[in-house]
């Protein structure tokens, strides 16, 4: 679902929201994981520049040009100011820059549309991040780094619902939950929540949200970016109960680089290092859990 939140919030008023974008669809391209063969395919064939100064390979030598959307939304970028380093993706961008050897003052920000960034052709930036899911189709036009985030599943309800006060998975078992058929969310509902009340399964996300609006269900399970959007722009009284810790099967977001970029291997190595040392998990906790008050349910 990539970029779902950014795009739909921008057109929130029109709101025939494209929930079918569905990061949560199991029909999405198989995500890659760090170190896996699939992840390797997402990187450029360029050799890791172990003997070449990365700073000489950027679009502006000595500077690292990073692009994001315009506007860029919380919790990915706070106050539409990526240069602040506040927000999950802004923080990830600066962490990668540091791993590559760039000081904060050497980072230059640019803005792009979502679609233009993943279209074939030359780019005026070194990497771009705005919730791009790694898919086989996109890899034909651009390079991806290793994933820096895998979407989690979240439980969304309305004010006054029995689910509103739930603080644990156990408290959700008797709640009448709704989910879209054939999605990662459905799998998470079955395996992670294992409700005692029979869940209601809907053919489309639109039907699912309508069921929540009309209280046919007491809560729904969707991925976190979708829950953030729905609670902010679609539901009048939506409330995210929490997110599930296990993100198996979720969409994976990668940094986008121009196809064949000489930086792809180095950027991927930087993301892998940030994953290995726990930095990415820490940033995820700060910006996608604590700052937006979406607790992890256990």
GROMACS .gro file of C-alpha atoms in nm:
model
  298
    1UNK     CA    1   0.000   0.000   0.000
    2UNK     CA    2   0.282   0.214  -0.023
    3UNK     CA    3   0.218   0.563  -0.032
    4UNK     CA    4  -0.140   0.516   0.031
    5UNK     CA    5  -0.150   0.758   0.313
    6UNK     CA    6   0.028   1.038   0.135
    7UNK     CA    7  -0.179   1.028  -0.174
    8UNK     CA    8  -0.516   0.979  -0.020
    9UNK     CA    9  -0.474   1.240   0.246
   10UNK     CA   10  -0.396   1.484  -0.028
   11UNK     CA   11  -0.733   1.408  -0.181
   12UNK     CA   12  -0.910   1.329   0.139
   13UNK     CA   13  -1.211   1.536   0.061
   14UNK     CA   14  -1.281   1.345  -0.253
   15UNK     CA   15  -1.242   1.027  -0.065
   16UNK     CA   16  -1.351   0.765  -0.294
   17UNK     CA   17  -1.041   0.643  -0.138
   18UNK     CA   18  -0.849   0.386  -0.319
   19UNK     CA   19  -0.834   0.125  -0.054
   20UNK     CA   20  -0.778  -0.121  -0.329
   21UNK     CA   21  -0.422   0.003  -0.333
   22UNK     CA   22  -0.395  -0.250  -0.069
   23UNK     CA   23  -0.072  -0.301   0.078
   24UNK     CA   24  -0.258  -0.561   0.264
   25UNK     CA   25  -0.336  -0.765  -0.041
   26UNK     CA   26  -0.168  -1.097  -0.049
   27UNK     CA   27  -0.160  -1.049  -0.423
   28UNK     CA   28   0.118  -0.794  -0.386
   29UNK     CA   29   0.463  -0.880  -0.503
   30UNK     CA   30   0.656  -1.104  -0.272
   31UNK     CA   31   0.846  -0.878  -0.036
   32UNK     CA   32   1.216  -0.912   0.004
   33UNK     CA   33   1.395  -0.937   0.332
   34UNK     CA   34   1.743  -0.818   0.411
   35UNK     CA   35   1.997  -1.063   0.291
   36UNK     CA   36   1.748  -1.274   0.098
   37UNK     CA   37   1.789  -1.354  -0.271
   38UNK     CA   38   1.491  -1.136  -0.346
   39UNK     CA   39   1.649  -0.846  -0.163
   40UNK     CA   40   1.965  -0.891  -0.364
   41UNK     CA   41   1.764  -0.869  -0.683
   42UNK     CA   42   1.633  -0.533  -0.570
   43UNK     CA   43   1.976  -0.384  -0.570
   44UNK     CA   44   2.183  -0.265  -0.856
   45UNK     CA   45   2.440  -0.487  -1.013
   46UNK     CA   46   2.690  -0.212  -0.936
   47UNK     CA   47   2.966  -0.324  -0.711
   48UNK     CA   48   2.980  -0.189  -0.359
   49UNK     CA   49   3.205   0.113  -0.386
   50UNK     CA   50   3.453  -0.007  -0.130
   51UNK     CA   51   3.737   0.166  -0.305
   52UNK     CA   52   3.545   0.462  -0.437
   53UNK     CA   53   3.440   0.757  -0.226
   54UNK     CA   54   3.061   0.749  -0.218
   55UNK     CA   55   3.062   1.127  -0.211
   56UNK     CA   56   3.193   1.133  -0.565
   57UNK     CA   57   2.902   0.924  -0.693
   58UNK     CA   58   2.613   1.147  -0.595
   59UNK     CA   59   2.425   1.375  -0.836
   60UNK     CA   60   2.601   1.667  -0.670
   61UNK     CA   61   2.944   1.552  -0.555
   62UNK     CA   62   2.991   1.610  -0.184
   63UNK     CA   63   2.618   1.642  -0.123
   64UNK     CA   64   2.349   1.377  -0.077
   65UNK     CA   65   2.027   1.473  -0.252
   66UNK     CA   66   1.722   1.304  -0.099
   67UNK     CA   67   1.369   1.337  -0.232
   68UNK     CA   68   1.030   1.294  -0.074
   69UNK     CA   69   0.672   1.391  -0.151
   70UNK     CA   70   0.516   1.735  -0.154
   71UNK     CA   71   0.363   1.765   0.088
   72UNK     CA   72   0.501   1.495   0.311
   73UNK     CA   73   0.277   1.385   0.595
   74UNK     CA   74   0.308   1.277   0.953
   75UNK     CA   75   0.412   1.034   1.090
   76UNK     CA   76   0.651   0.991   0.796
   77UNK     CA   77   0.764   1.356   0.798
   78UNK     CA   78   0.655   1.598   1.067
   79UNK     CA   79   0.520   1.940   0.969
   80UNK     CA   80   0.620   1.880   0.606
   81UNK     CA   81   0.978   1.963   0.702
   82UNK     CA   82   1.205   1.667   0.622
   83UNK     CA   83   1.509   1.881   0.695
   84UNK     CA   84   1.408   1.872   1.062
   85UNK     CA   85   1.477   1.500   1.076
   86UNK     CA   86   1.145   1.455   1.256
   87UNK     CA   87   0.912   1.182   1.140
   88UNK     CA   88   0.998   0.822   1.061
   89UNK     CA   89   1.118   0.862   0.704
   90UNK     CA   90   1.299   1.190   0.770
   91UNK     CA   91   1.484   1.019   1.053
   92UNK     CA   92   1.562   0.714   0.839
   93UNK     CA   93   1.696   0.938   0.563
   94UNK     CA   94   1.940   1.113   0.795
   95UNK     CA   95   2.046   0.782   0.950
   96UNK     CA   96   2.129   0.647   0.605
   97UNK     CA   97   2.311   0.970   0.518
   98UNK     CA   98   2.524   0.937   0.828
   99UNK     CA   99   2.611   0.578   0.745
  100UNK     CA  100   2.721   0.694   0.402
  101UNK     CA  101   2.945   0.956   0.558
  102UNK     CA  102   2.737   1.267   0.498
  103UNK     CA  103   2.687   1.527   0.767
  104UNK     CA  104   2.338   1.666   0.815
  105UNK     CA  105   2.437   1.992   0.646
  106UNK     CA  106   2.544   1.795   0.338
  107UNK     CA  107   2.190   1.664   0.283
  108UNK     CA  108   1.985   1.845   0.019
  109UNK     CA  109   1.611   1.781  -0.001
  110UNK     CA  110   1.403   1.778  -0.316
  111UNK     CA  111   1.032   1.716  -0.369
  112UNK     CA  112   0.878   1.490  -0.630
  113UNK     CA  113   0.545   1.340  -0.711
  114UNK     CA  114   0.498   0.981  -0.612
  115UNK     CA  115   0.456   0.849  -0.965
  116UNK     CA  116   0.738   1.052  -1.122
  117UNK     CA  117   0.989   0.905  -0.881
  118UNK     CA  118   0.924   0.548  -0.989
  119UNK     CA  119   0.892   0.621  -1.360
  120UNK     CA  120   1.179   0.515  -1.587
  121UNK     CA  121   1.444   0.775  -1.665
  122UNK     CA  122   1.716   0.985  -1.506
  123UNK     CA  123   1.662   1.143  -1.165
  124UNK     CA  124   1.786   1.462  -1.005
  125UNK     CA  125   1.824   1.297  -0.664
  126UNK     CA  126   2.021   1.016  -0.508
  127UNK     CA  127   1.736   0.836  -0.336
  128UNK     CA  128   1.369   0.897  -0.271
  129UNK     CA  129   1.145   0.777   0.009
  130UNK     CA  130   0.772   0.816   0.044
  131UNK     CA  131   0.642   0.474   0.144
  132UNK     CA  132   0.738   0.289  -0.170
  133UNK     CA  133   0.652  -0.079  -0.150
  134UNK     CA  134   0.912  -0.300  -0.312
  135UNK     CA  135   0.743  -0.474  -0.603
  136UNK     CA  136   0.871  -0.666  -0.901
  137UNK     CA  137   0.691  -0.429  -1.136
  138UNK     CA  138   0.861  -0.122  -0.992
  139UNK     CA  139   1.200  -0.290  -0.994
  140UNK     CA  140   1.185  -0.285  -1.371
  141UNK     CA  141   1.209   0.096  -1.366
  142UNK     CA  142   1.406   0.179  -1.052
  143UNK     CA  143   1.638   0.026  -0.795
  144UNK     CA  144   1.538  -0.040  -0.436
  145UNK     CA  145   1.744  -0.061  -0.123
  146UNK     CA  146   1.679  -0.332   0.131
  147UNK     CA  147   1.351  -0.267   0.313
  148UNK     CA  148   1.362  -0.015   0.595
  149UNK     CA  149   1.007  -0.083   0.716
  150UNK     CA  150   0.753  -0.365   0.701
  151UNK     CA  151   0.395  -0.265   0.759
  152UNK     CA  152   0.224  -0.395   1.069
  153UNK     CA  153  -0.143  -0.475   1.113
  154UNK     CA  154  -0.360  -0.251   1.327
  155UNK     CA  155  -0.702  -0.272   1.489
  156UNK     CA  156  -0.930   0.022   1.413
  157UNK     CA  157  -1.258   0.090   1.590
  158UNK     CA  158  -1.497   0.377   1.669
  159UNK     CA  159  -1.567   0.572   1.985
  160UNK     CA  160  -1.801   0.379   2.209
  161UNK     CA  161  -1.720   0.039   2.065
  162UNK     CA  162  -1.643  -0.250   2.303
  163UNK     CA  163  -1.302  -0.258   2.136
  164UNK     CA  164  -1.220   0.101   2.227
  165UNK     CA  165  -1.074   0.022   2.567
  166UNK     CA  166  -0.889  -0.294   2.466
  167UNK     CA  167  -0.524  -0.290   2.564
  168UNK     CA  168  -0.433  -0.647   2.477
  169UNK     CA  169  -0.498  -0.913   2.218
  170UNK     CA  170  -0.689  -1.113   2.479
  171UNK     CA  171  -0.934  -0.826   2.517
  172UNK     CA  172  -1.008  -0.836   2.144
  173UNK     CA  173  -1.098  -1.201   2.121
  174UNK     CA  174  -1.468  -1.148   2.195
  175UNK     CA  175  -1.495  -0.839   1.973
  176UNK     CA  176  -1.679  -0.876   1.642
  177UNK     CA  177  -1.398  -0.802   1.400
  178UNK     CA  178  -1.414  -0.734   1.029
  179UNK     CA  179  -1.150  -0.791   0.765
  180UNK     CA  180  -1.112  -0.792   0.387
  181UNK     CA  181  -1.092  -1.134   0.226
  182UNK     CA  182  -0.763  -1.270   0.106
  183UNK     CA  183  -0.550  -1.005   0.273
  184UNK     CA  184  -0.253  -1.011   0.505
  185UNK     CA  185  -0.489  -0.858   0.758
  186UNK     CA  186  -0.714  -1.164   0.743
  187UNK     CA  187  -0.420  -1.391   0.807
  188UNK     CA  188  -0.310  -1.176   1.102
  189UNK     CA  189  -0.660  -1.175   1.246
  190UNK     CA  190  -0.679  -1.553   1.231
  191UNK     CA  191  -0.333  -1.637   1.356
  192UNK     CA  192  -0.245  -1.350   1.590
  193UNK     CA  193  -0.580  -1.255   1.741
  194UNK     CA  194  -0.762  -1.588   1.698
  195UNK     CA  195  -1.097  -1.438   1.799
  196UNK     CA  196  -1.362  -1.640   1.976
  197UNK     CA  197  -1.632  -1.433   1.808
  198UNK     CA  198  -1.671  -1.526   1.442
  199UNK     CA  199  -1.515  -1.248   1.231
  200UNK     CA  200  -1.699  -1.099   0.936
  201UNK     CA  201  -1.515  -1.115   0.606
  202UNK     CA  202  -1.583  -0.864   0.328
  203UNK     CA  203  -1.499  -0.881  -0.038
  204UNK     CA  204  -1.355  -0.529  -0.061
  205UNK     CA  205  -1.196  -0.274   0.165
  206UNK     CA  206  -1.476  -0.032   0.080
  207UNK     CA  207  -1.731  -0.280   0.214
  208UNK     CA  208  -1.515  -0.335   0.519
  209UNK     CA  209  -1.501   0.032   0.608
  210UNK     CA  210  -1.871   0.075   0.542
  211UNK     CA  211  -1.937  -0.210   0.785
  212UNK     CA  212  -1.738  -0.027   1.051
  213UNK     CA  213  -1.922   0.297   0.982
  214UNK     CA  214  -2.258   0.127   1.018
  215UNK     CA  215  -2.141  -0.075   1.319
  216UNK     CA  216  -2.196  -0.412   1.157
  217UNK     CA  217  -1.859  -0.488   1.312
  218UNK     CA  218  -1.705  -0.351   1.629
  219UNK     CA  219  -1.354  -0.313   1.487
  220UNK     CA  220  -1.158  -0.394   1.174
  221UNK     CA  221  -0.806  -0.516   1.103
  222UNK     CA  222  -0.607  -0.327   0.838
  223UNK     CA  223  -0.243  -0.235   0.799
  224UNK     CA  224  -0.116   0.057   1.005
  225UNK     CA  225  -0.078   0.312   0.722
  226UNK     CA  226  -0.438   0.241   0.619
  227UNK     CA  227  -0.557   0.271   0.978
  228UNK     CA  228  -0.382   0.606   1.012
  229UNK     CA  229  -0.549   0.734   0.700
  230UNK     CA  230  -0.895   0.605   0.782
  231UNK     CA  231  -0.891   0.745   1.134
  232UNK     CA  232  -0.773   1.084   1.013
  233UNK     CA  233  -0.964   1.132   0.691
  234UNK     CA  234  -1.253   0.890   0.656
  235UNK     CA  235  -1.405   0.811   0.993
  236UNK     CA  236  -1.561   1.079   1.210
  237UNK     CA  237  -1.489   0.897   1.533
  238UNK     CA  238  -1.224   0.645   1.439
  239UNK     CA  239  -0.976   0.523   1.694
  240UNK     CA  240  -0.677   0.298   1.644
  241UNK     CA  241  -0.675   0.048   1.928
  242UNK     CA  242  -0.319  -0.069   1.862
  243UNK     CA  243  -0.090  -0.254   1.625
  244UNK     CA  244   0.021  -0.616   1.623
  245UNK     CA  245   0.385  -0.693   1.686
  246UNK     CA  246   0.422  -0.963   1.420
  247UNK     CA  247   0.449  -0.804   1.076
  248UNK     CA  248   0.486  -1.126   0.876
  249UNK     CA  249   0.354  -1.080   0.524
  250UNK     CA  250   0.338  -0.701   0.545
  251UNK     CA  251   0.441  -0.468   0.266
  252UNK     CA  252   0.806  -0.371   0.271
  253UNK     CA  253   0.915  -0.014   0.200
  254UNK     CA  254   1.247   0.053   0.028
  255UNK     CA  255   1.448   0.357  -0.067
  256UNK     CA  256   1.409   0.424  -0.440
  257UNK     CA  257   1.721   0.490  -0.648
  258UNK     CA  258   1.760   0.551  -1.021
  259UNK     CA  259   1.783   0.229  -1.218
  260UNK     CA  260   2.141   0.110  -1.219
  261UNK     CA  261   2.255   0.370  -0.966
  262UNK     CA  262   2.614   0.337  -0.852
  263UNK     CA  263   2.488   0.412  -0.502
  264UNK     CA  264   2.242   0.125  -0.473
  265UNK     CA  265   2.481  -0.122  -0.315
  266UNK     CA  266   2.616   0.134  -0.069
  267UNK     CA  267   2.269   0.255   0.028
  268UNK     CA  268   2.151  -0.103   0.074
  269UNK     CA  269   2.452  -0.175   0.293
  270UNK     CA  270   2.369   0.131   0.502
  271UNK     CA  271   2.007   0.019   0.547
  272UNK     CA  272   2.121  -0.332   0.637
  273UNK     CA  273   2.360  -0.192   0.897
  274UNK     CA  274   2.084   0.024   1.049
  275UNK     CA  275   1.862  -0.282   1.065
  276UNK     CA  276   2.131  -0.497   1.221
  277UNK     CA  277   2.221  -0.249   1.495
  278UNK     CA  278   1.858  -0.184   1.590
  279UNK     CA  279   1.845   0.175   1.469
  280UNK     CA  280   1.548   0.117   1.239
  281UNK     CA  281   1.349  -0.058   1.511
  282UNK     CA  282   1.421   0.230   1.744
  283UNK     CA  283   1.305   0.488   1.492
  284UNK     CA  284   0.995   0.281   1.420
  285UNK     CA  285   0.911   0.274   1.789
  286UNK     CA  286   0.965   0.647   1.825
  287UNK     CA  287   0.770   0.763   1.522
  288UNK     CA  288   0.523   0.485   1.439
  289UNK     CA  289   0.424   0.379   1.787
  290UNK     CA  290   0.497   0.624   2.066
  291UNK     CA  291   0.459   0.958   1.889
  292UNK     CA  292   0.129   0.863   1.731
  293UNK     CA  293   0.011   0.677   2.038
  294UNK     CA  294  -0.051   0.345   1.865
  295UNK     CA  295   0.065   0.087   2.118
  296UNK     CA  296   0.187  -0.257   2.024
  297UNK     CA  297  -0.068  -0.510   2.146
  298UNK     CA  298   0.047  -0.831   2.310
   0.00000   0.00000   0.00000
